[in-house]
Amino acid sequence: MNLNRIMFATICSLTLSGPVLAQDHNYVPGWVDTYNHSYKGDKSGEWPAKTELFQKLAADGPEARCTLKNLSEPDGNVIVNRYRSISRKTNEGAALRWAQGQLGSHYRQMKSAGKC
């Protein structure tokens, strides 16, 4: 009977610890402040993944280019990191559609504020 309790406790602890230990590590060199979403790398504040994504998004038209030009660095970094996470978990097409949706949301906010 005591052996059954030990086995049950072991199984429960292993079952419950699985998802808790699984994390999505999105490593970007220089990225240290994930709470404030500030990139602390080189002086330009850019990294190749961000430049590449912004070029893809800018191809969507003048509204996208205006939004990208006026987008804050933390908001841009959040979009890039989430894009990279979705791209790894599903596919690049889904990630790009998500990023375009986020850009559209930011565009509507900027348009109502008179920035674009």
Coordinates of C-alpha atoms in Angstrom, one line a residue:
M1 CA 0.0 0.0 0.0
N2 CA 2.8 2.4 0.8
L3 CA 4.5 1.6 -2.5
N4 CA 1.3 2.6 -4.3
R5 CA 1.3 6.0 -2.7
I6 CA 4.9 6.6 -3.6
M7 CA 4.2 5.6 -7.2
F8 CA 1.1 7.8 -7.4
A9 CA 3.0 10.8 -5.9
T10 CA 5.8 10.3 -8.4
I11 CA 3.5 10.0 -11.4
C12 CA 1.6 13.1 -10.3
S13 CA 4.7 15.2 -9.8
L14 CA 6.1 14.2 -13.2
T15 CA 2.8 14.9 -14.9
L16 CA 2.4 18.3 -13.3
S17 CA 6.0 19.4 -13.8
G18 CA 6.1 18.8 -17.6
P19 CA 4.3 21.9 -18.9
V20 CA 5.8 24.1 -16.2
L21 CA 9.3 23.3 -17.4
A22 CA 8.5 23.9 -21.1
Q23 CA 9.4 27.4 -22.1
D24 CA 9.7 29.2 -25.4
H25 CA 13.2 30.6 -25.4
N26 CA 13.5 33.3 -28.1
Y27 CA 17.2 34.1 -28.0
V28 CA 18.3 37.4 -29.5
P29 CA 21.8 38.5 -28.8
G30 CA 21.8 41.5 -26.6
W31 CA 18.2 41.1 -25.5
V32 CA 18.1 41.5 -21.7
D33 CA 15.0 43.4 -20.7
T34 CA 12.1 41.2 -21.6
Y35 CA 9.7 42.9 -19.2
N36 CA 10.1 46.3 -20.9
H37 CA 10.8 44.8 -24.3
S38 CA 14.0 46.9 -24.8
Y39 CA 16.7 45.7 -27.1
K40 CA 20.1 46.3 -25.5
G41 CA 22.3 45.2 -28.4
D42 CA 24.3 47.3 -30.8
K43 CA 23.9 51.1 -30.9
S44 CA 21.4 51.1 -33.8
G45 CA 18.9 49.1 -31.7
E46 CA 18.3 46.8 -34.6
W47 CA 19.1 43.1 -35.3
P48 CA 18.9 41.2 -38.6
A49 CA 15.6 39.5 -37.7
K50 CA 13.9 42.9 -37.1
T51 CA 15.3 44.5 -40.2
E52 CA 14.2 41.5 -42.3
L53 CA 10.6 41.4 -40.9
F54 CA 10.2 45.2 -41.2
Q55 CA 11.2 45.0 -44.9
K56 CA 8.6 42.3 -45.5
L57 CA 5.9 44.3 -43.7
A58 CA 6.9 47.6 -45.5
A59 CA 6.1 45.9 -48.8
D60 CA 2.4 45.9 -47.8
G61 CA 2.1 49.6 -48.8
P62 CA 2.3 53.2 -47.6
E63 CA 0.2 52.6 -44.5
A64 CA 2.5 49.9 -43.3
R65 CA 5.6 52.0 -44.0
C66 CA 4.1 54.9 -42.1
T67 CA 3.3 52.7 -39.2
L68 CA 6.7 51.1 -39.1
K69 CA 8.3 54.6 -39.2
N70 CA 6.3 55.8 -36.2
L71 CA 6.2 52.5 -34.3
S72 CA 8.0 52.6 -30.9
E73 CA 11.0 50.5 -30.4
P74 CA 9.4 48.3 -27.7
D75 CA 6.3 47.7 -29.8
G76 CA 8.5 46.8 -32.8
N77 CA 10.5 44.4 -30.6
V78 CA 7.4 42.7 -29.3
I79 CA 6.1 42.2 -32.8
V80 CA 9.4 40.7 -34.0
N81 CA 9.8 38.4 -31.0
R82 CA 6.2 37.1 -31.2
Y83 CA 6.6 36.7 -35.0
R84 CA 9.7 34.6 -34.5
S85 CA 8.0 32.5 -31.8
I86 CA 4.9 31.8 -34.0
S87 CA 7.2 31.1 -37.0
R88 CA 9.0 28.4 -35.0
K89 CA 5.8 26.9 -33.6
T90 CA 3.7 26.9 -36.7
N91 CA 5.0 28.3 -40.0
E92 CA 6.2 31.6 -41.4
G93 CA 3.0 32.3 -43.2
A94 CA 0.9 32.3 -40.0
A95 CA 3.5 34.4 -38.3
L96 CA 3.5 37.0 -41.1
R97 CA -0.3 37.2 -41.0
W98 CA -0.1 37.7 -37.3
A99 CA 2.5 40.5 -37.7
Q100 CA 0.4 42.2 -40.4
G101 CA -2.6 42.1 -38.1
Q102 CA -0.6 43.7 -35.3
L103 CA 0.7 46.4 -37.8
G104 CA -2.9 47.0 -38.9
S105 CA -3.9 47.5 -35.3
H106 CA -1.1 50.0 -34.7
Y107 CA -2.0 51.8 -38.0
R108 CA -5.6 52.3 -36.8
Q109 CA -4.4 53.8 -33.5
M110 CA -1.8 56.0 -35.3
K111 CA -4.4 57.1 -37.9
S112 CA -6.9 58.1 -35.2
A113 CA -4.0 60.0 -33.4
G114 CA -3.2 61.8 -36.7
K115 CA 0.3 60.3 -37.0
C116 CA -0.4 58.4 -40.3

